[in-house]
Tab-separated table of C-alpha atoms in Angstrom:
chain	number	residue	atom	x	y	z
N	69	UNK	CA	9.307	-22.608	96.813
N	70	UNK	CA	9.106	-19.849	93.993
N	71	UNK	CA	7.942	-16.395	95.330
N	72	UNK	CA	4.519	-15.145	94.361
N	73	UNK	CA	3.002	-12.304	94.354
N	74	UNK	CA	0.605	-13.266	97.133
N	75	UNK	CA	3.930	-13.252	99.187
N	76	UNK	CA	4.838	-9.823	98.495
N	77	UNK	CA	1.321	-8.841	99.019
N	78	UNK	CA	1.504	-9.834	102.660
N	79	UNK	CA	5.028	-8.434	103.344
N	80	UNK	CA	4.295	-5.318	101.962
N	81	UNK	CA	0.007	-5.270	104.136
N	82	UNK	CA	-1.418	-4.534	100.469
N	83	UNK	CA	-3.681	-6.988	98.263
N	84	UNK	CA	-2.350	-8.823	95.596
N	85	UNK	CA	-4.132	-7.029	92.980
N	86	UNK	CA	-2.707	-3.900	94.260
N	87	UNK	CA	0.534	-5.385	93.959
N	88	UNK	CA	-0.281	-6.302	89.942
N	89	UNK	CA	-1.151	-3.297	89.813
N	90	UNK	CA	1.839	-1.225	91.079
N	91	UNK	CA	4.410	-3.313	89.464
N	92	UNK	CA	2.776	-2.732	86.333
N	93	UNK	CA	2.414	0.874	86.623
N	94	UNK	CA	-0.972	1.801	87.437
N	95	UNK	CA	-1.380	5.846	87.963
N	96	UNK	CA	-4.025	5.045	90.558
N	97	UNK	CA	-1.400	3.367	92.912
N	98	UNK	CA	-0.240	5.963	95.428
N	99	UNK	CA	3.519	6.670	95.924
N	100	UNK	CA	3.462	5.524	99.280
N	101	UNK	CA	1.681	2.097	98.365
N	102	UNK	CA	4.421	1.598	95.295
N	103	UNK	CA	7.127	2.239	97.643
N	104	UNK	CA	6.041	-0.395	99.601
N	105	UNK	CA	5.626	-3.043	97.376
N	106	UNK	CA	8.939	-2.456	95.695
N	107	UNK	CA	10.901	-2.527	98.474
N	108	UNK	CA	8.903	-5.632	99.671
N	109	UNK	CA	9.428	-6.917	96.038
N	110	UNK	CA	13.320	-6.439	96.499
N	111	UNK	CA	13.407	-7.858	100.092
N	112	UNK	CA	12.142	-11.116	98.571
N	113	UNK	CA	13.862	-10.943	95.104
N	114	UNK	CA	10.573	-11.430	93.490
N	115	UNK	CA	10.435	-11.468	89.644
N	116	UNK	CA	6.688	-10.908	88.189
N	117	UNK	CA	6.115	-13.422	86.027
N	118	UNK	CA	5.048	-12.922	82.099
N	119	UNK	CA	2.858	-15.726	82.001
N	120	UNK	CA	1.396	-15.366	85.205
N	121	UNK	CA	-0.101	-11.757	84.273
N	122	UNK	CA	-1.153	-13.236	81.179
N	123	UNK	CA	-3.367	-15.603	82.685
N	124	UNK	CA	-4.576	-12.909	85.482
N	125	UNK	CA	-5.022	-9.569	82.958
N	126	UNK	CA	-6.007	-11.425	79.962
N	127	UNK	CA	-2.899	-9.595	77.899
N	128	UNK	CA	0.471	-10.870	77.237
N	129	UNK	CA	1.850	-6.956	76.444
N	130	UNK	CA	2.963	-8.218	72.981
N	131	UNK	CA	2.746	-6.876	69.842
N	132	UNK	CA	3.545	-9.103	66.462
N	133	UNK	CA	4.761	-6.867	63.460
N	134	UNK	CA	4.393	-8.348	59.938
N	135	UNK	CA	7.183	-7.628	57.681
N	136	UNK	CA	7.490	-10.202	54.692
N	137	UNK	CA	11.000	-8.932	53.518
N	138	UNK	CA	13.506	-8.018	56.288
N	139	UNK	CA	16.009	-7.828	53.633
N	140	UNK	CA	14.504	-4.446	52.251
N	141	UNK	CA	16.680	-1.598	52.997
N	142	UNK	CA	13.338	0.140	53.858
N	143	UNK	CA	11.966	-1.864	57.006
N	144	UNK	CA	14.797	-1.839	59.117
N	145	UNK	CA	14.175	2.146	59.530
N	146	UNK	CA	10.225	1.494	60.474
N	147	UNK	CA	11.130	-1.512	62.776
N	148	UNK	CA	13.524	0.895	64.995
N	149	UNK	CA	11.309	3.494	65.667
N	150	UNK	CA	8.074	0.931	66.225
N	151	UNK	CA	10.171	-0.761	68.874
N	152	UNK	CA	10.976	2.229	70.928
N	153	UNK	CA	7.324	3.447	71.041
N	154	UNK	CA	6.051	-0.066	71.309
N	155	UNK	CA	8.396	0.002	74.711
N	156	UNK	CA	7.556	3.030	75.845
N	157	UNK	CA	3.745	1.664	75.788
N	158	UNK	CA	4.831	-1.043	77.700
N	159	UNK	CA	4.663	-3.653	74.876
N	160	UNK	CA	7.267	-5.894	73.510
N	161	UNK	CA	7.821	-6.648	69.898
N	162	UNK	CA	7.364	-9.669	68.440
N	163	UNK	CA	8.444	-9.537	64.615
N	164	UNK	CA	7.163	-12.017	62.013
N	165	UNK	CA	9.087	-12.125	58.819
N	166	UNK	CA	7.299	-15.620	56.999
N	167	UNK	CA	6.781	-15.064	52.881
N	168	UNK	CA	3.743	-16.262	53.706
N	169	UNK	CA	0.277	-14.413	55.402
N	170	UNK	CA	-1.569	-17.801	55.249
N	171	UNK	CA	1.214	-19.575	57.332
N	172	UNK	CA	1.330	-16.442	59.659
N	173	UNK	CA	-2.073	-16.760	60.464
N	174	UNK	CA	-2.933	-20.086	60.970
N	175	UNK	CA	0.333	-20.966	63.613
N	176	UNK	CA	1.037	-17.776	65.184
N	177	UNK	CA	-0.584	-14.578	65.219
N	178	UNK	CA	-4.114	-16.330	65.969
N	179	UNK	CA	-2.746	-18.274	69.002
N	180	UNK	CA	-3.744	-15.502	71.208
N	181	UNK	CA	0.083	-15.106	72.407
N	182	UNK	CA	-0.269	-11.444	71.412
N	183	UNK	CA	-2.701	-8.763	71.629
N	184	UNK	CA	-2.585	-7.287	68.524
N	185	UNK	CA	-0.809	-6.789	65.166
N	186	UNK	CA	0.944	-4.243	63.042
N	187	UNK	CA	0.493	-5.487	59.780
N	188	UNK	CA	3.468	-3.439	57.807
N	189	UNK	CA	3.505	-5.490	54.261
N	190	UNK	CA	0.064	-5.842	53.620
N	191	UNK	CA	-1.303	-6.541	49.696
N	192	UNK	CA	-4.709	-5.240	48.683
N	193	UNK	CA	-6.419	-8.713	48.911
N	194	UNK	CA	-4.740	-10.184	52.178
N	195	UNK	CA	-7.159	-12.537	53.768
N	196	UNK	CA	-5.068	-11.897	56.985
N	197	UNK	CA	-7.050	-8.486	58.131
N	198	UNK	CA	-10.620	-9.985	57.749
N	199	UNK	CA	-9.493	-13.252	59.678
N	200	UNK	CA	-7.503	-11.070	62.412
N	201	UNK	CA	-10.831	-8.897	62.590
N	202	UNK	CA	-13.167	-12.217	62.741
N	203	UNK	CA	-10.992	-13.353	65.822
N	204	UNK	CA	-11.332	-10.337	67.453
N	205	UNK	CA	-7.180	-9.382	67.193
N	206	UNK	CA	-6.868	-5.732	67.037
N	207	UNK	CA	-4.713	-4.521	64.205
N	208	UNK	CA	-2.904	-1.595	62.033
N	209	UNK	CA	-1.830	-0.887	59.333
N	210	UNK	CA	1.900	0.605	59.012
N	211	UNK	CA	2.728	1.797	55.080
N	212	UNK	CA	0.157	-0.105	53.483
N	213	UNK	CA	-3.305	-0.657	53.734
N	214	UNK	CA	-5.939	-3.907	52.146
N	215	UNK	CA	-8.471	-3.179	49.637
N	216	UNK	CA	-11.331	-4.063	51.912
N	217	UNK	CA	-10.452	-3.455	55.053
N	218	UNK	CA	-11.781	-0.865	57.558
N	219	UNK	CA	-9.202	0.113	60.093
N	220	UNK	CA	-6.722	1.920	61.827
N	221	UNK	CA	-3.992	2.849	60.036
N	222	UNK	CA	-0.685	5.118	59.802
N	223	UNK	CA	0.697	5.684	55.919
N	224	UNK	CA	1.875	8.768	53.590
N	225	UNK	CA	-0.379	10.146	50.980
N	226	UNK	CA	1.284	8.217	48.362
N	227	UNK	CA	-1.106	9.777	45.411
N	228	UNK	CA	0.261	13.336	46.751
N	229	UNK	CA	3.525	11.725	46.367
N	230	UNK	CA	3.424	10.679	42.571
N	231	UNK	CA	1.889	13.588	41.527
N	232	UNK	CA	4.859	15.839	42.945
N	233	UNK	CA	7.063	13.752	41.049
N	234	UNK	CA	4.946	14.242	38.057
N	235	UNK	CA	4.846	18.308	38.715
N	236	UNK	CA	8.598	18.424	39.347
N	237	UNK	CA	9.558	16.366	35.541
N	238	UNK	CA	6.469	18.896	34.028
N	239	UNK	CA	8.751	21.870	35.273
N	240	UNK	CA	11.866	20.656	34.236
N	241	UNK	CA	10.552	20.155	30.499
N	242	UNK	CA	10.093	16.674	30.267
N	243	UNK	CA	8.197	15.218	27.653
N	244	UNK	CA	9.442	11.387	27.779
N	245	UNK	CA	8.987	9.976	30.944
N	246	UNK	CA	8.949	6.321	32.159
N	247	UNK	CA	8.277	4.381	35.672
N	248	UNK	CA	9.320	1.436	37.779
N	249	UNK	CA	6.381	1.078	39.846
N	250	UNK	CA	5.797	-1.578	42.851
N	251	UNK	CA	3.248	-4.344	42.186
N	252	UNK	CA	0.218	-3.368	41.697
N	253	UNK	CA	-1.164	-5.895	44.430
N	254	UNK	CA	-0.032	-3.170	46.643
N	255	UNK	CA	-1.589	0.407	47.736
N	256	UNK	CA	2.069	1.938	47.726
N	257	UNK	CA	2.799	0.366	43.791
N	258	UNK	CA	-1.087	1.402	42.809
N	259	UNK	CA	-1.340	4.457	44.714
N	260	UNK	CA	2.192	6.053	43.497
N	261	UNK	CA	1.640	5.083	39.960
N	262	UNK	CA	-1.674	6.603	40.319
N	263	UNK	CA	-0.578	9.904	41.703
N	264	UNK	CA	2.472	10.365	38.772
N	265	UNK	CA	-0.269	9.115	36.017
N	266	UNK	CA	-2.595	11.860	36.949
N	267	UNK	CA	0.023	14.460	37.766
N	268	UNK	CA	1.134	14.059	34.274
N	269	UNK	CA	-2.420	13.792	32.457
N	270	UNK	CA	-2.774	17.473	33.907
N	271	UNK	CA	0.507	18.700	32.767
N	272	UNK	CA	-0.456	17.314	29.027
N	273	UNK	CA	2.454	14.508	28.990
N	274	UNK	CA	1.475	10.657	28.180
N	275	UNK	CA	2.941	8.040	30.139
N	276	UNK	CA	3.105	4.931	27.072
N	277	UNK	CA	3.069	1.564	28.131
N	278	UNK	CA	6.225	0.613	26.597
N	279	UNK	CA	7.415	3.322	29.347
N	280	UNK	CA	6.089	1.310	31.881
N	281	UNK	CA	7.626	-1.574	33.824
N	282	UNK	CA	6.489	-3.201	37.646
N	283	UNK	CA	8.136	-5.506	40.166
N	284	UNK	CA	8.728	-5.923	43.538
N	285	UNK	CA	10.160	-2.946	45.886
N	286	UNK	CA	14.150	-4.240	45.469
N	287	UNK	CA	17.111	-3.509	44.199
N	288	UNK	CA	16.797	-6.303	41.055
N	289	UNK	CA	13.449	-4.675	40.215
N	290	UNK	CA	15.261	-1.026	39.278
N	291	UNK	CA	18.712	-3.153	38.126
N	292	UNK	CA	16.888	-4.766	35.272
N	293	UNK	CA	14.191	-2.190	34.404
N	294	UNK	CA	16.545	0.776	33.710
N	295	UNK	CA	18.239	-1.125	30.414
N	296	UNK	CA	14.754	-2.557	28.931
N	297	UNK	CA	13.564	1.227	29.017
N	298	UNK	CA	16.879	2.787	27.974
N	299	UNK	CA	16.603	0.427	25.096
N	300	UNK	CA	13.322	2.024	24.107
N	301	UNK	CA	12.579	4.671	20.834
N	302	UNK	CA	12.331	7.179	21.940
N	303	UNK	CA	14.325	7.148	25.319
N	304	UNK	CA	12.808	8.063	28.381
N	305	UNK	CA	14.595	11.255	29.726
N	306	UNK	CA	13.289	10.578	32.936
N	307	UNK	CA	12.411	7.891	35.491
N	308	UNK	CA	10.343	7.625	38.330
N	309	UNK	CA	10.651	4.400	40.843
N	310	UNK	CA	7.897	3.638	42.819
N	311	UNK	CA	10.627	3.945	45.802
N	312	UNK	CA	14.096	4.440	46.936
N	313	UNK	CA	15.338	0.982	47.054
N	314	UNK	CA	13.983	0.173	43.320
N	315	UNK	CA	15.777	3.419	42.419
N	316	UNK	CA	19.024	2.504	43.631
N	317	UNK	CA	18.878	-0.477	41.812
N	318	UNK	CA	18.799	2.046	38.278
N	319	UNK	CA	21.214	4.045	39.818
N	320	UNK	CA	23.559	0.892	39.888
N	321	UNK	CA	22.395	0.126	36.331
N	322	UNK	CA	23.264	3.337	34.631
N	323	UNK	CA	26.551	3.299	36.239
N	324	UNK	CA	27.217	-0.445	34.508
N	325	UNK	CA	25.774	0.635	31.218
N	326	UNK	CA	27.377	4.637	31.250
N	327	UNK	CA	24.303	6.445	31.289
N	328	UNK	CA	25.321	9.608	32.691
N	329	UNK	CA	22.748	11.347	35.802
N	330	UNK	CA	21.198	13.432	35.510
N	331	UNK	CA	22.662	14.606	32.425
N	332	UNK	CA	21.294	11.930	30.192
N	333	UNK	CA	18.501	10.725	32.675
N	334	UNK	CA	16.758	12.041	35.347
N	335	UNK	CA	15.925	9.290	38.252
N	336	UNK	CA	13.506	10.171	41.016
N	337	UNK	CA	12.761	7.620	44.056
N	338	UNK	CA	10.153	7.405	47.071
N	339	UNK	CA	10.722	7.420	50.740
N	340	UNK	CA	13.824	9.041	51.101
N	341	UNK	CA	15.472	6.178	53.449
N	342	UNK	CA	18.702	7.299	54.861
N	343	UNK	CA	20.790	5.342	51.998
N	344	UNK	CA	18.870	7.826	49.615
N	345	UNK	CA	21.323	10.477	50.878
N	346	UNK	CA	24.527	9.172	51.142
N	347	UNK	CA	26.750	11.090	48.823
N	348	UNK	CA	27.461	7.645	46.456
N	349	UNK	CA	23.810	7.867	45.670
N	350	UNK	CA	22.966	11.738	45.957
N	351	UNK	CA	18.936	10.180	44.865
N	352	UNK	CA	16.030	13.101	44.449
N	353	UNK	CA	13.101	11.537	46.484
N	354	UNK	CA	10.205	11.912	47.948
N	355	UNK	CA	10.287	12.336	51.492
N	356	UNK	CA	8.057	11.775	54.368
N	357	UNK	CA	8.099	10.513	58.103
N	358	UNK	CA	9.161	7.366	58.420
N	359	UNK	CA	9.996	7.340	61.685
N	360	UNK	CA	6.556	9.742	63.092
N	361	UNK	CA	4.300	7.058	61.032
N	362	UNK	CA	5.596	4.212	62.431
N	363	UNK	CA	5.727	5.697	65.866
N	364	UNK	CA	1.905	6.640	64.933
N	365	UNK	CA	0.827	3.178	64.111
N	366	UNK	CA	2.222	1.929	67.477
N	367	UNK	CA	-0.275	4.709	69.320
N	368	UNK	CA	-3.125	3.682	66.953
N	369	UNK	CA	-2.824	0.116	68.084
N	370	UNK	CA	-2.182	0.485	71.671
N	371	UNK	CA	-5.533	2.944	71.824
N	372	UNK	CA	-7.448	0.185	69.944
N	373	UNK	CA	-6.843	-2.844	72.232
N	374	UNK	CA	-7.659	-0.628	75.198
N	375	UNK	CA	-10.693	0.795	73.306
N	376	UNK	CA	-12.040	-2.029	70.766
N	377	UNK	CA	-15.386	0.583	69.852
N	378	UNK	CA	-13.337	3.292	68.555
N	379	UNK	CA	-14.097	4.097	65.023
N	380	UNK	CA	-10.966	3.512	62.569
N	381	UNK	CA	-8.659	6.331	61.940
N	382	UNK	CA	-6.132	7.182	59.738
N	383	UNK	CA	-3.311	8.706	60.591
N	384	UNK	CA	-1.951	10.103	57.758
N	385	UNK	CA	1.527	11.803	56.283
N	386	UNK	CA	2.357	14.371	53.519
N	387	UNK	CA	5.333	14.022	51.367
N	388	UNK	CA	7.514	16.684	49.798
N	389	UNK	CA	9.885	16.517	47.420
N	390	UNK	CA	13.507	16.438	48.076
N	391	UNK	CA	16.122	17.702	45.494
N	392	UNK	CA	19.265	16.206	45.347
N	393	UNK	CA	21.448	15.748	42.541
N	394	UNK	CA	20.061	13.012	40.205
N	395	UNK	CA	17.346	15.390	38.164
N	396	UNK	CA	17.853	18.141	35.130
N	397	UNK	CA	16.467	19.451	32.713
N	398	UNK	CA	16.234	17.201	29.472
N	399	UNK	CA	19.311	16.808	27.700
């Protein structure tokens, strides 16, 4: 017969709760109690079991993390980071990666397997937070955040962000400026563009809609923008992409078409992802903590399924601009 934990209970003269709750870690289990039930935990080569404490503590000590597009250079460096804390919170990580929020909900994250969600990929009208917060799932938000959603939630003042890029391409002396922002479904894509509209209202330079081109946060979205708006009268002498990723994709484009940066064009990204500073890309960004915010999301949710009254909080990040070697003055 399997051992329980009834059975190390009695070798070890303690109760079986007190044995849950040393082998889980408890603080208000003595040193001389855990001592005991470990070493009557090893005598017996007991194994606590998952699903056991499940049914017993009402938690399964997961975490699912939302991340529609795995492929994006950028989530890898969140998803490292979120682990580690995630662990050191005792919770494992249970990443979902389906295109879809509507198939997400309905088979997986509702199935009470978990006890809550970091939702890293969110767009401003998800359905998915108000159905997670009519079940009663805890939740976060990591990088994004919904339209209509009140909650916890760990992200970098992406206004602030655009409107350094617009003070930097002021200073510089340019006039003609474009963008490859996100989609605007998105508070990254609406809040960046935002930010860099603004920024350049105030320094007196118009951003013209022919200037102006959106897509998703990849590599194809900066690859094909870069030619439509080199192709426009007058040029744009600079470009800002709503991230790193998108601007990589221009970089690769002015290299295919000869457009010399920065000395013909000035490219700025967002994010500031390790491949940002490899010497092959050399990319001006906008930095922040990657690695803090989504260690800071992974806090925010543990604290929330322990403490379901707290009031949401935000925990928020300022960027700064990095200078590397793909801005100039205007030719």
């Amino acid at each position: 017969m399997a051992i329980t934990s009834h059975d190390v209970a009695r070798l070890a003269g303690v109760s079986q709760a007190t044995v849950s709750r040393a082998l889980r870690g408890d603080p208000r289990v003595t040193a001389a109690t855990l001592d005991r039930v470990r070493r009557a935990a090893e005598a017996l080569n007991y194994v606590p079991s998952e699903a056991g404490r499940s049914l017993s503590t009402r938690s399964s000590r997961r975490v699912g993390v939302v991340i529609s597009d795995l492929t994006n250079p950028f989530y890898p460096h969140l998803v490292g980071p979120l682990h580690d804390e995630l662990e050191r919170l005792d919770y494992r990580m249970m990443l979902f990666t389906e295109r879809s929020e509507s198939a997400i909900a309905s088979e997986r994250l509702l199935d009470r397997s978990i006890d809550g969600v970091v939702l890293a990929t969110a767009t401003l009208d998800s359905a998915l937070p108000d159905e997670l917060g009519r079940r009663g799932l805890p939740y976060v938000f990591l990088n994004r955040e919904s339209a209509n959603a009140h909650a916890d939630s760990a992200v970098v003042d992406n206004e602030k962000g655009g409107r350094l890029v617009a003070a930097e391409l002021a200073a510089l002396g340019h006039r003609d400026v474009a963008i490859i922002s996100g989609p605007q479904d998105t508070s990254t894509g609406r809040d960046r563009e935002l930010g860099f509209r603004l920024g350049l209202a105030e320094a007196g330079i118009a951003l013209t809609e022919r200037h102006i081109r959106r897509g998703p946060f990849d590599f194809e979205t900066g690859y094909r923008a870069l030619p439509e708006l080199w192709a426009q009268d007058p040029r744009p002498t600079a470009v800002f992409c709503g991230n790193d990723v998108t601007a990589i994709g221009a970089l690769n484009a002015a290299l295919r078409h000869g457009i010399r940066i920065p000395e013909e064009l000035t490219l700025i990204g967002f994010d500031d992802i390790p491949m940002a500073g490899w010497e092959s890309f050399d990319l001006t960004t906008v930095r922040h903590d990657l690695h803090e915010m989504a260690r800071a999301s992974a806090r925010l949710l543990a604290e929330r399924i322990d403490h379901p009254e707290l009031a949401p909080r935000k925990a928020g990040f300022a960027p700064e601009l990095v200078r590397r070697g793909t801005h100039a003055k205007p030719a």
